[in-house]
Amino acid sequence: MKKILKILSIETSCDETAAAVIVNGTIKSNIIASQVKLHAKFGGVVPEVAAREHLMAIIPTIDLALKTAKTNLEDLDYIAVTQGPGLATSLMVGIDTAKALGAALDIPVIPINHLEAHIYANFVKPLTIARSVATKQSYDRSPRAFGARDGNIFPSLILIVSGGHTLLVQMRDHGQYHILGETVDDAAGEAFDKTAKMLGLGYPGGPALSKLAKSGNPTAFNFPRPMLNSANFEFSFSGLKTAVLYKIMEHETWNMKQKADIAASVQAAIVDVLIAKLEKAIQRYHPKTIMLGGGVAANELLRQRFKFQASRFKIHCSIPALEYCTDNAAMIGLAAYHRLIRKKPQTKNFSAQPNLSLK
Ligand code: KG4
Ligand code: ZN
């Protein structure tokens, strides 16, 4: 009989305390205790506050994840936890909790790379792959997640866009990554967040800015598209941020319509750059599939234009459902599951790695 594989996964890399239960690659629960409201007062994540909140929320969050999945601690086979990248003091709360539970239950604890997990948000079951063709209908159709044993999806090209990272990655197989390019300064999410802050939209800025952008004109302001035509796959967003700052400083006050125009124009500039690099990488590397990941993958314009590229090049694409774009523990558990079914994972002594990269 096939062994049932039960994983409790924990994510505390930034400002969400999250726990999930994954059974044989299927998500049984996915609980997130968000600290967003708390950090909004400060206009951004305050590491000390985040760590304290994680400490208070971690046990109830795990408890609820287990209850929702109708699972007891004793039934677990593995614990998976985010090792990095992220805030050191936040990561430590998740890791220490995972290690304590692992020791008490005498089960292995698997360290997971948060960026790899954003990729595995594309492996949420059901397993159907959507085939995109360049027609209006398929352009509107949502792509679906990839499955555990879909051998045909590699090489895949992945765009990871979050609050701390912007990467174009070639995935040759499960666990095999080659970074084609990343940001040389700010991440795409940071560009959203910082512009939103300048416009007084609060924190987190990405969702607020994209909401306001809906009523704005994306061609109202011609903001720079940094490195759009550079020969490599690197990104840069700090110049854009400065350009927006200078524009905002031109007037003392901006009315809502003008703010919406700025929001729409900034969003268009960010998405243009991301999509241009993606397009160039598709032409150079001829991937079988493309996948999107990270919090900015929740952005509607980016999702639409990403799908459109898949249609144009007639390749399969996957975009996680909204709840799996921003930080969550289900993606941590899925990354662990896909490693477990292929090889024995490294579970030895490990510690938080705030700057962990994707290898
Ligand atoms: O992956 P994530 O939850 O955390 C990190 O690993 O950084 O990403 C958070 C980022 C933030 O910068 C947030 O503003 C951005 O994702 N974000 C969005 C949207 N939703 C979240 N950016 C643009 N449009 C959105 N709808
Ligand atoms: Zn993330």
Short mmCIF file of N, CA and C in Angstrom, two decimals, residues 74 201 208 251:
data_model
loop_
_atom_site.label_atom_id
_atom_site.label_comp_id
_atom_site.label_asym_id
_atom_site.label_seq_id
_atom_site.Cartn_x
_atom_site.Cartn_y
_atom_site.Cartn_z
N GLU A 74 0.70 13.67 16.26
CA GLU A 74 1.32 12.33 16.20
C GLU A 74 1.20 11.70 14.82
N LEU A 201 -1.08 55.94 0.03
CA LEU A 201 -2.08 54.86 -0.06
C LEU A 201 -1.96 53.83 1.06
N ALA A 208 -3.19 48.19 -2.93
CA ALA A 208 -3.83 49.51 -2.94
C ALA A 208 -3.53 50.24 -4.25
N HIS A 251 3.86 69.06 -7.66
CA HIS A 251 2.68 69.75 -7.12
C HIS A 251 2.56 69.46 -5.63
#
